[in-house]
Every structure is written in C-alpha cells, then in structure tokens.
mmCIF file of C-alpha atoms (C1' of nucleotides) in Angstrom:
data_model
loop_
_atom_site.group_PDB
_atom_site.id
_atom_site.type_symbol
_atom_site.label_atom_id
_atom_site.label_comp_id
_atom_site.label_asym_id
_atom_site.label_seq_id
_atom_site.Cartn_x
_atom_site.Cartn_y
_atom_site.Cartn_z
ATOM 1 C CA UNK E 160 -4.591 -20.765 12.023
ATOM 2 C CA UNK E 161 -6.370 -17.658 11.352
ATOM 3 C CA UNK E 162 -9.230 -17.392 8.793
ATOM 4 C CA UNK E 163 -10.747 -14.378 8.993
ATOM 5 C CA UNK E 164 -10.150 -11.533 6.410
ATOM 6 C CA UNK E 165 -7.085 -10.568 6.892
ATOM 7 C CA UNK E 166 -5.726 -7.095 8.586
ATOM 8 C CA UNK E 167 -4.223 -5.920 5.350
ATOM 9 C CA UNK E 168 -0.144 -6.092 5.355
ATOM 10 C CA UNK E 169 1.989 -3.416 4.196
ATOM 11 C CA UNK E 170 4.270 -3.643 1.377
ATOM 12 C CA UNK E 171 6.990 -4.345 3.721
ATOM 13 C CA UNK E 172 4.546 -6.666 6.092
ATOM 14 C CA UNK E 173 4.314 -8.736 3.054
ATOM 15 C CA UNK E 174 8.051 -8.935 2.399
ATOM 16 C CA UNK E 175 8.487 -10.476 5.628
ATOM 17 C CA UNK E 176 5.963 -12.263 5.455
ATOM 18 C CA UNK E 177 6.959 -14.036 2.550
ATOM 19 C CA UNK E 178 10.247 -14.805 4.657
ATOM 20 C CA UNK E 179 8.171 -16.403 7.579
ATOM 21 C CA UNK E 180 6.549 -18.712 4.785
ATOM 22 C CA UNK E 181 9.864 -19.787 3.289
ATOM 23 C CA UNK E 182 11.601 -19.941 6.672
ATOM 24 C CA UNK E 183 9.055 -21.248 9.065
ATOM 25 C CA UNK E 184 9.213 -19.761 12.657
ATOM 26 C CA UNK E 185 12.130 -17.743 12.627
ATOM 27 C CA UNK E 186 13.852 -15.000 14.823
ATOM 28 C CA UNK E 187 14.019 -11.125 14.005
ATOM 29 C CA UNK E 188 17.875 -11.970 12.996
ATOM 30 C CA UNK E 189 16.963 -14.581 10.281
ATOM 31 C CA UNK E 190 14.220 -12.517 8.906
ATOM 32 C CA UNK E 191 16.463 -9.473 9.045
ATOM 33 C CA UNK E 192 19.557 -11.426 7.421
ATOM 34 C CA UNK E 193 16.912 -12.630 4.464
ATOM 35 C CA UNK E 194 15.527 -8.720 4.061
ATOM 36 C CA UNK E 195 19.055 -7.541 4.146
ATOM 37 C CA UNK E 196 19.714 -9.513 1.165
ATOM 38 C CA UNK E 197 17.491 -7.458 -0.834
ATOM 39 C CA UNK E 198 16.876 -4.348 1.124
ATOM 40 C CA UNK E 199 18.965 -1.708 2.844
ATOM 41 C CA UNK E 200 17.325 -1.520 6.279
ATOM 42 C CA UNK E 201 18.687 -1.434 9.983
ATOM 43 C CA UNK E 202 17.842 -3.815 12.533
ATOM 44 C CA UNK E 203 16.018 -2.157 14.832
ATOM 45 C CA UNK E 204 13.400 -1.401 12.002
ATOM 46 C CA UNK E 205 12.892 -4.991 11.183
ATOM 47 C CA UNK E 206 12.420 -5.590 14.458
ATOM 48 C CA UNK E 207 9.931 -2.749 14.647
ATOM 49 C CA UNK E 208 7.933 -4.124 11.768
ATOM 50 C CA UNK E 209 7.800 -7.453 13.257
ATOM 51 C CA UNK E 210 6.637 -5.769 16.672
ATOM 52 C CA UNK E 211 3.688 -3.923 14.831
ATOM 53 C CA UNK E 212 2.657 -7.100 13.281
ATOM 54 C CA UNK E 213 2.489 -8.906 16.450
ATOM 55 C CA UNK E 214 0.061 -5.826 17.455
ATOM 56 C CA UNK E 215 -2.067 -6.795 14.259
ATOM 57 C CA UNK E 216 -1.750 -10.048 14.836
ATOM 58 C CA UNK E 217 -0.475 -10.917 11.091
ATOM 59 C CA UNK E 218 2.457 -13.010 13.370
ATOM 60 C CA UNK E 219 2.346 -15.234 16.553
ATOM 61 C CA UNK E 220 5.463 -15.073 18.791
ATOM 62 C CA UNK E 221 7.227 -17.027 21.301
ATOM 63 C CA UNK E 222 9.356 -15.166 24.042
ATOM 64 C CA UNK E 223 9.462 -18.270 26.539
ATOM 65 C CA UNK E 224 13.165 -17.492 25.452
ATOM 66 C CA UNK E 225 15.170 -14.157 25.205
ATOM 67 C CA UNK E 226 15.341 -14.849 21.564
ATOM 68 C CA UNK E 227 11.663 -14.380 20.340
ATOM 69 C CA UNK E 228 10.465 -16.602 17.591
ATOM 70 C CA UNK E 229 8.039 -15.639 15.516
ATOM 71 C CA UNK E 230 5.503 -17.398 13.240
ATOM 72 C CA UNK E 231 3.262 -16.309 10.778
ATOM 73 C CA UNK E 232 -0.425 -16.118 11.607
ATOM 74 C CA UNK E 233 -1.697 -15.663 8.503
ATOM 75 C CA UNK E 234 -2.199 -18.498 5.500
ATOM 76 C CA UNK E 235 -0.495 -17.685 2.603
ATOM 77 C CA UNK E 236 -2.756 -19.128 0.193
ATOM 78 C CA UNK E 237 -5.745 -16.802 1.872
ATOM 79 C CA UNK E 238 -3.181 -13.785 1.665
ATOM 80 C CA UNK E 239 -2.017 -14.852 -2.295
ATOM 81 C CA UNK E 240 -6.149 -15.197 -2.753
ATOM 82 C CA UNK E 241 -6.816 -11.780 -1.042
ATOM 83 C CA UNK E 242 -4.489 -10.028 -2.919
ATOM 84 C CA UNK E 243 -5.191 -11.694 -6.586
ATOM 85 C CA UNK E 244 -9.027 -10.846 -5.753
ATOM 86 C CA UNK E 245 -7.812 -7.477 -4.723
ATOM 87 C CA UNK E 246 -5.893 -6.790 -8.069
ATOM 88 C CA UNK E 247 -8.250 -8.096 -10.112
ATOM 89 C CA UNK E 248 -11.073 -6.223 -8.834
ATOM 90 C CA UNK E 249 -8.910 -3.282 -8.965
ATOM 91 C CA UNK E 250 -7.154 -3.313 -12.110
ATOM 92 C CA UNK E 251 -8.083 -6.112 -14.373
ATOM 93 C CA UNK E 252 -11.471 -4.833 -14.101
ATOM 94 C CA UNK E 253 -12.777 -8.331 -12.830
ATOM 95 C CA UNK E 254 -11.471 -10.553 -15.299
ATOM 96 C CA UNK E 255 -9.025 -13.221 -13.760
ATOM 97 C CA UNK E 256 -8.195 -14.188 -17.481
ATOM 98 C CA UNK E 257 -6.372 -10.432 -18.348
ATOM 99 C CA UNK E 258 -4.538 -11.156 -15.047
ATOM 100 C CA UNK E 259 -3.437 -14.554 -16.096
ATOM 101 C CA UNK E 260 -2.524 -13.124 -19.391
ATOM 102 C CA UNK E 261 -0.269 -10.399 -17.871
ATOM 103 C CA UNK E 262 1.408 -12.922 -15.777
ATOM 104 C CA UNK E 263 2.627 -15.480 -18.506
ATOM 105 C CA UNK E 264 3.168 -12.614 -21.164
ATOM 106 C CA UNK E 265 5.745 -10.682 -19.121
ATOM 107 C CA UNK E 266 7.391 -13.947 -18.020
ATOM 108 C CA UNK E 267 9.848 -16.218 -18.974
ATOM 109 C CA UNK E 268 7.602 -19.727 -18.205
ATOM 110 C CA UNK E 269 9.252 -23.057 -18.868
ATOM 111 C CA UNK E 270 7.536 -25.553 -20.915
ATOM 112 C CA UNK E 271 6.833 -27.645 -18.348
ATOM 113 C CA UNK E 272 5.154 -25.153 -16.409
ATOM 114 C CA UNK E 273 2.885 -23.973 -19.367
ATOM 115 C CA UNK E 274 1.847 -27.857 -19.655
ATOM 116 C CA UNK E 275 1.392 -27.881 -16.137
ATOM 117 C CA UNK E 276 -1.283 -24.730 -16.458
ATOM 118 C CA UNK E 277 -3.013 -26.996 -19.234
ATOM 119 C CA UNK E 278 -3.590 -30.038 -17.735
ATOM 120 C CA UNK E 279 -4.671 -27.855 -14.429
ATOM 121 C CA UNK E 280 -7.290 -25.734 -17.281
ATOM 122 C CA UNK E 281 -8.501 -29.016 -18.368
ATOM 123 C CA UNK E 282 -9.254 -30.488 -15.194
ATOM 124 C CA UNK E 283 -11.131 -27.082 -14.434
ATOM 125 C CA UNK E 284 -13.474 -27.018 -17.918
ATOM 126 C CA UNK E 285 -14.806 -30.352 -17.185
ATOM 127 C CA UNK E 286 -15.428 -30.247 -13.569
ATOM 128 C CA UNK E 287 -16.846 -26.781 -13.744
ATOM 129 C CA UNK I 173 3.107 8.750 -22.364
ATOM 130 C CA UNK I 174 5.283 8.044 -20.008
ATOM 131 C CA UNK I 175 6.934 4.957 -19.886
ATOM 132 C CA UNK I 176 9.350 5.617 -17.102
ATOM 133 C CA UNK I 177 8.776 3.315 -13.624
ATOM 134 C CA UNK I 178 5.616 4.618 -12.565
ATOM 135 C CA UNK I 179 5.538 6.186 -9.414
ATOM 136 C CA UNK I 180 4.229 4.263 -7.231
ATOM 137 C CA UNK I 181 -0.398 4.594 -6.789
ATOM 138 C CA UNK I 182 -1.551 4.029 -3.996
ATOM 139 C CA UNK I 183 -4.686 2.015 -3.510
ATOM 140 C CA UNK I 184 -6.786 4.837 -3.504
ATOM 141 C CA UNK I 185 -4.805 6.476 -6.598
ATOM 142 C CA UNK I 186 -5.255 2.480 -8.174
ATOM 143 C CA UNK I 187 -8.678 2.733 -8.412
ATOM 144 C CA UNK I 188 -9.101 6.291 -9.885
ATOM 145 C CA UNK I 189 -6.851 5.208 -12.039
ATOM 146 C CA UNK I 190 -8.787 2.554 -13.469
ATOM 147 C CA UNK I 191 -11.718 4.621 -13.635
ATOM 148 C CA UNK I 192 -9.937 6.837 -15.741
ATOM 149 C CA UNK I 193 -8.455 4.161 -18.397
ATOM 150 C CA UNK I 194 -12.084 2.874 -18.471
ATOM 151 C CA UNK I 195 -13.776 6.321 -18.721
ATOM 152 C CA UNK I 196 -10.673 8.046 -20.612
ATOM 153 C CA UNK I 197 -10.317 11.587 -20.091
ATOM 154 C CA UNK I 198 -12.605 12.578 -17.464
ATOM 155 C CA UNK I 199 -13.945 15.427 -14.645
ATOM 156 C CA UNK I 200 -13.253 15.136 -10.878
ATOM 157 C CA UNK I 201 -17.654 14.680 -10.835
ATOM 158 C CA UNK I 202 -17.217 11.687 -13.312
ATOM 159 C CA UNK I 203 -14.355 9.833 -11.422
ATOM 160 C CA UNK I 204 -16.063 10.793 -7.784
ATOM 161 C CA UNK I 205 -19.577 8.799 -9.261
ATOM 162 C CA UNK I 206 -17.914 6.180 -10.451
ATOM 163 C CA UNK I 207 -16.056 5.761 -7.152
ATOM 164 C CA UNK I 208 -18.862 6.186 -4.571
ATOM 165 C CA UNK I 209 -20.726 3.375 -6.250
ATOM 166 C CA UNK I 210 -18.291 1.101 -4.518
ATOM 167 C CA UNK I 211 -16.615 3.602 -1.865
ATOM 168 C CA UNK I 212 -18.466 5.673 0.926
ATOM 169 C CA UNK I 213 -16.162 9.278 0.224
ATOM 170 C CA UNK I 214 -16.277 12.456 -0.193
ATOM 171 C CA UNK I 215 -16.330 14.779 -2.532
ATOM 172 C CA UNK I 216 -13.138 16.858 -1.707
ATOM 173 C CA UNK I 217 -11.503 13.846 -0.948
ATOM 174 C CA UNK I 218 -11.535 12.201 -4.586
ATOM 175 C CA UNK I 219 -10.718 15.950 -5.758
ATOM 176 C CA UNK I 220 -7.659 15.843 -3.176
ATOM 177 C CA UNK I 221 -6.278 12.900 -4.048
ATOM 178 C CA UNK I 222 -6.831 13.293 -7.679
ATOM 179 C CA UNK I 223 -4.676 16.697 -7.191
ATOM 180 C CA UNK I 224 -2.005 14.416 -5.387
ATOM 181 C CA UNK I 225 -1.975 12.382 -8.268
ATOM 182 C CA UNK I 226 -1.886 15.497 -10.756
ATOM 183 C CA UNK I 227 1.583 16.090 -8.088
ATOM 184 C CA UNK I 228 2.596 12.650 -8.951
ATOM 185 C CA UNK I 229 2.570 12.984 -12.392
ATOM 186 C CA UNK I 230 0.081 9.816 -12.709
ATOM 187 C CA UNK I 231 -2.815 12.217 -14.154
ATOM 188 C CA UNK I 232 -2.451 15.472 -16.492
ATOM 189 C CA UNK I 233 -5.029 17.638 -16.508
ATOM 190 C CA UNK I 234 -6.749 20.564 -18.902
ATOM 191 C CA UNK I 235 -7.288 23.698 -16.787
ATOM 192 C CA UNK I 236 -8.070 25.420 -19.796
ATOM 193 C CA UNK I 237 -11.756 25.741 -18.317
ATOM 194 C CA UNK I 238 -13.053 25.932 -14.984
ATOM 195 C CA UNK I 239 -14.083 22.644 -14.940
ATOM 196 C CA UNK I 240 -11.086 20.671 -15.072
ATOM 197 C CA UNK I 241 -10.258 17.208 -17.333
ATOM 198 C CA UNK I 242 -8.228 14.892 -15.841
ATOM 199 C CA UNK I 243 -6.375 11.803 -17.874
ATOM 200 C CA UNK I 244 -4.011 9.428 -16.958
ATOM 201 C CA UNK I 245 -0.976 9.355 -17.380
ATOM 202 C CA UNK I 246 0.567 6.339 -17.178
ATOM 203 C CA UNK I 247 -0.261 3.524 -19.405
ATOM 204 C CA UNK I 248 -2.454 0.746 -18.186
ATOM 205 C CA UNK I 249 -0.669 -2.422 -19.169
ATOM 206 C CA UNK I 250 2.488 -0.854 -17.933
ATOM 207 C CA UNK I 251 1.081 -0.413 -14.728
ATOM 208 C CA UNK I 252 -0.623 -3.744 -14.527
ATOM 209 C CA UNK I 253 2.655 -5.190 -15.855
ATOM 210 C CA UNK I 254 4.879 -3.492 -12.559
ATOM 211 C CA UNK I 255 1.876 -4.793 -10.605
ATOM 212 C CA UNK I 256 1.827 -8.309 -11.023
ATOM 213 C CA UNK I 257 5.978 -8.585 -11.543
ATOM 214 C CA UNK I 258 5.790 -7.071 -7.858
ATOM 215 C CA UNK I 259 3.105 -9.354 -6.714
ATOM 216 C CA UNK I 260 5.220 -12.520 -8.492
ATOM 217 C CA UNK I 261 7.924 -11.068 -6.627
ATOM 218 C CA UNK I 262 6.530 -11.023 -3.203
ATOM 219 C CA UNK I 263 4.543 -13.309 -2.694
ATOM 220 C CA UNK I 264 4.727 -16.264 -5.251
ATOM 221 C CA UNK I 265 8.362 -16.791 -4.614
ATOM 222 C CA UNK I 266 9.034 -15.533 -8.318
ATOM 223 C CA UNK I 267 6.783 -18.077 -9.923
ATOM 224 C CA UNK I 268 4.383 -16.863 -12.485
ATOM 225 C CA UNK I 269 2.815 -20.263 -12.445
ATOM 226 C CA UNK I 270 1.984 -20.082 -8.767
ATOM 227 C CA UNK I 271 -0.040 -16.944 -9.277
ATOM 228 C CA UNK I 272 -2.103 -18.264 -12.731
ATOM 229 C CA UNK I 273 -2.895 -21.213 -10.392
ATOM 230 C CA UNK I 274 -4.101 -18.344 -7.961
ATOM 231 C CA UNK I 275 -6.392 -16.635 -10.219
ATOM 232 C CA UNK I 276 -8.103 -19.453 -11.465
ATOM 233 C CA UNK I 277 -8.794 -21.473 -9.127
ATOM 234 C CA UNK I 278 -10.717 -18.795 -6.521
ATOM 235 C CA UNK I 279 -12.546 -17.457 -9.896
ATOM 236 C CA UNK I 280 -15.636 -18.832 -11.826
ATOM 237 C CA UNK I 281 -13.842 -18.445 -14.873
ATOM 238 C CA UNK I 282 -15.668 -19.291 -17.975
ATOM 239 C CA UNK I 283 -15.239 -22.361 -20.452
ATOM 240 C CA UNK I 284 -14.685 -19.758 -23.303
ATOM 241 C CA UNK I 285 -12.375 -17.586 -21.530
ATOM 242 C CA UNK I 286 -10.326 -20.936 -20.091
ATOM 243 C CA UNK I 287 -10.353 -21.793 -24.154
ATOM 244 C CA UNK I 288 -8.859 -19.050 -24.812
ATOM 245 C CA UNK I 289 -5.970 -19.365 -22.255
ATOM 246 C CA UNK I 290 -5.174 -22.736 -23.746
ATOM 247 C CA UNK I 291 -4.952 -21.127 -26.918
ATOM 248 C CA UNK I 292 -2.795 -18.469 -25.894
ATOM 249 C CA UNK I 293 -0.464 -21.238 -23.934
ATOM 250 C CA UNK I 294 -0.256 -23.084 -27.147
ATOM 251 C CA UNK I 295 0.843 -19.892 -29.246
ATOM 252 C CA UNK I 296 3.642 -19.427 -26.624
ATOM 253 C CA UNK I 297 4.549 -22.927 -26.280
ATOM 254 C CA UNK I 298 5.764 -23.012 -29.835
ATOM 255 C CA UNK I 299 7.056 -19.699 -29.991
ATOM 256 C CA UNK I 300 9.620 -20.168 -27.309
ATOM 257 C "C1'" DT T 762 -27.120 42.670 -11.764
ATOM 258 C "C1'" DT T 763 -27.528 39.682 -7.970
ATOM 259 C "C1'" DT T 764 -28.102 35.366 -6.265
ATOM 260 C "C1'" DT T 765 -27.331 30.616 -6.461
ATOM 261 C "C1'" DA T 766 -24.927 26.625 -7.734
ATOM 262 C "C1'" DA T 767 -20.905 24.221 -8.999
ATOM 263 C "C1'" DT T 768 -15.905 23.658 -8.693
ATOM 264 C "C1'" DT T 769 -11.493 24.190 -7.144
ATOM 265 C "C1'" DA T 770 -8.062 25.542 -3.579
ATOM 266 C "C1'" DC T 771 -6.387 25.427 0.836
ATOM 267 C "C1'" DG T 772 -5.418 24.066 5.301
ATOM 268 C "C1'" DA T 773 -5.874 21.119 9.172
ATOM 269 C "C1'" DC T 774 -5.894 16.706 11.205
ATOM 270 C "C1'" DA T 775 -5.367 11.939 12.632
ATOM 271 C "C1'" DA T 776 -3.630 7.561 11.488
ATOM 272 C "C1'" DC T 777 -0.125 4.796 9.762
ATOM 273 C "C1'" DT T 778 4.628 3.656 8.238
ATOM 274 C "C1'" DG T 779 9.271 3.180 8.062
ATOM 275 C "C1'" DT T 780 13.284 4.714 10.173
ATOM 276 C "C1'" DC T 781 16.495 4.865 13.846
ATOM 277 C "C1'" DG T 782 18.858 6.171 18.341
ATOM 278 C "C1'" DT T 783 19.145 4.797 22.677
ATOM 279 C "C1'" DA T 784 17.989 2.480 26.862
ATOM 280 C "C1'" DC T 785 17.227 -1.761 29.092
ATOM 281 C "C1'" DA T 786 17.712 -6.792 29.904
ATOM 282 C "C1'" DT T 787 19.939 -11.109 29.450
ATOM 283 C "C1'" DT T 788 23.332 -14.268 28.293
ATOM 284 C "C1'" DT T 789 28.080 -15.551 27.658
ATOM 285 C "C1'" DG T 790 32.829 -15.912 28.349
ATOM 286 C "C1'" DA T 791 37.165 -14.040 30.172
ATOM 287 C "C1'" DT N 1420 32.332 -11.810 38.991
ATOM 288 C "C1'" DC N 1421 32.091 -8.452 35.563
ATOM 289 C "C1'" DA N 1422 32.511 -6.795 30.988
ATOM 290 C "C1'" DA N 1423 31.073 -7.559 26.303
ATOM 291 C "C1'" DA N 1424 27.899 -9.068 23.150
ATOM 292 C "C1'" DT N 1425 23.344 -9.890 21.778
ATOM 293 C "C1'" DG N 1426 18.491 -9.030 21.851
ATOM 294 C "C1'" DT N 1427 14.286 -6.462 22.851
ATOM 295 C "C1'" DA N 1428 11.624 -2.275 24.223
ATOM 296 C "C1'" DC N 1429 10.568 2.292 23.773
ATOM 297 C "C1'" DG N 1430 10.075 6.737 22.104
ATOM 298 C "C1'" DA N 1431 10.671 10.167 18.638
ATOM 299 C "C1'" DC N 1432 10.313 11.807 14.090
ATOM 300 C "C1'" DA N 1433 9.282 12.808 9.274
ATOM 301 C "C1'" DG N 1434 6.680 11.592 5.325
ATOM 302 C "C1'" DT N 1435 2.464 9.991 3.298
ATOM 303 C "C1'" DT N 1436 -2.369 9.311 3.016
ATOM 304 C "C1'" DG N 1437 -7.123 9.793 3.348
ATOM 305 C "C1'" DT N 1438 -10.474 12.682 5.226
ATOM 306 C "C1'" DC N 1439 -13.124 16.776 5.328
ATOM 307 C "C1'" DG N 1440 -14.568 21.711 6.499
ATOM 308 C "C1'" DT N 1441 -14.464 25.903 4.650
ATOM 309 C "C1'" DA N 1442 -13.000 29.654 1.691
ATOM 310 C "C1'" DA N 1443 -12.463 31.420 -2.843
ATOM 311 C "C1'" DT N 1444 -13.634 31.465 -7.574
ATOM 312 C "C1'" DT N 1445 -16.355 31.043 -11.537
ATOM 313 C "C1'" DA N 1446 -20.410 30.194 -14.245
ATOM 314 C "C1'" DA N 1447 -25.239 30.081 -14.738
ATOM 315 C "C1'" DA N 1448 -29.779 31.518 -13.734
ATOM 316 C "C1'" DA N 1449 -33.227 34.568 -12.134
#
DNA sequence: TTTTAATTACGACAACTGTCGTACATTTGA
DNA sequence: TCAAATGTACGACAGTTGTCGTAATTAAAA
C-alpha cells in the first residue's frame, strides 16, 4: 500500500473513500448505492469520480471482469493523519489540544469512550 | 456576527481566515505577509481572493479609506466547530473518539496540555 | 505641481470538479 | 439468436479557484 503523501482528495474523493474503507473492494454500484443514501447524485458521476481517482491513483481497480472492482490505495489512518495535521496547522493554530477540545465539546461522547481517551492520555504522559 | 452555516472557505480562504482571527481586523498588506511566510503568492492573488471572500460574505471590509480593512466575518469556533463535525463525519465514521485518538497520537503534545485534557474529560464525565 | 509609490479593480486564463447525456460493450435470458 | 439489461467510456459543459498582468486610482513626496 501506498505511503507517500498523498494526492489530496476532494470533498467528494473523501466521501467515497470513506465507503471503500467500510466496504472493502467494492464496485461503482455499491459505492454509488452507499453515496445515494446520503447524497443526490447520478450514476454516471460516481462512476466519473471513481474514474478520476483511478487517474490519481487514490484507488486500485480490477477490470479482469466487466464489473470493475475497485480498492482503495490510500491508508486511512495516513489520510485521517494528513488531514488532522492539515486542520490543525490551519485552524487550531498548531495546537492538537484546541482540536481535541472542539471534538469532545460539540459531541455527545459516551462514558466509556471518555474513559477510553484517559487511560489512552495516561499511557501517553508516561511514555512520552 | 453571523451565525448562519458558513459558506463554505476554501483552503486558501481557511488560511486568510485564520490570519485574520489571529491578527483581527486587518489590510490586504498585513494578511499577504503573514501568508507568504508559509505560501510562495502573489500579491494580487491574496487581494483577489480576499475580494472573493468579501463576495462570500466571510470578510467585511471598511472602504471608508483607500486603504481598505478587512475582518472576518464569521466566528472562529463556529467555523472550527462545522470543520471538525464534517471531518467526524467523513472520515471517522461519526466517532469523535476516533479523531481525539488522531490528534494525539501523531502530535508531541505536552504533559501540561495532556493534564489539562484529563481535566476537562473529568468535568464532562460528571456533568453528563 | 508633478512624479512616484502604493493600492485596488479588472479581466483573462488554465486547471480542476462535479454533473450528466449518450455511445459503446458485454452479459443474460427469452 | 437477438433483444434487454447492465456496466463502462467518453466528451461536453458550467462553476469555482488560484494565479497574475496590467490598468486605474489615490496618496505621498519631491
């Protein structure tokens, strides 16, 4: 798998991206049936999306078969890192901490999970 | 200031946007410094797409002189707020969690700022 | 006042995106 | 076999963006 910085996705790159994650390799009509879900868009234009990220290489495909599968090529912890660098560079000024803050104030978190965030700081202070 | 659902920045807009919350109210010469320490552009260019912005309604600006003062115009944590929801959204399946993990683990975050996430986690773990 | 410098306005351009219609190819099933 | 259904390929288009050259305007300086 891919390494290298990543040819930055487009907003709707990403959303199918996300799909290829969830779904593994999947055809145009399973990612297109997920988008639909969500988003009012024709075929033919998720197809086209997929097509132009075959050109950037974000996706791998297989068209041993009329039906083309696709994969994705990139790793989606690299992409989640990229982009959490990205928007903390760009609009939490550098500080990962405002970020994190954001994220759990507008959000509904579960107990569970906020224990889960301790333990995981508490493991970081002493190793660090 | 506006509170409506910001119109959606750009990159570009993002990070004269920032600039401006950090530098408040501020000349097309102050933002275009700023922004070629980190950015190889012109001069007309940060003017132009400030002037998009002004289009956009994400900056208001004082004419009142020839040398015009630009502010933003939509709030920060608003717009850092839509950010990260989207982000959650996309590409953390929804899970705030997923994206604290994110944050912290590709940053050197400091013992004092970690502290102060615990503390915070604590406040909201009772509160809920 | 005249020149020079600083700023803004304007227009052009290429690249990229998302959108879709339509053509082409292949498989299936009647 | 041949028509229908299912997929992919291709091309066109409009909107947006970033980029910059150059013109126009204004203020400052000589």
């Amino acid at each position: 798998m891919n390494t290298q910085p990543i040819n930055k996705p487009t907003e709707s790159e990403l959303e199918i991206l996300n799909i290829l994650w969830t779904l593994g390799p999947a055809t145009v009509k399973d990612v297109h049936e997920k988008l639909a879900l969500t988003k009012d868009t024709g075929y033919t234009t998720t197809l086209k999306i997929m097509q132009n990220m075959l050109g950037k290489q974000l996706v791998t495909r297989d068209a041993s078969s009329k039906i083309h599968v696709y994969t994705a090529a990139v790793n989606q912890e690299q992409a989640q890192g990229e982009m959490v660098q990205k928007i903390i560079q760009t609009m939490f000024n550098g500080s990962a901490m405002q970020l994190v803050m954001q994220a759990l104030g507008n959000h509904k978190t579960s107990d569970s999970e906020l224990a889960m965030i301790q333990e995981y700081l508490e493991k970081k202070k002493t190793k660090q």
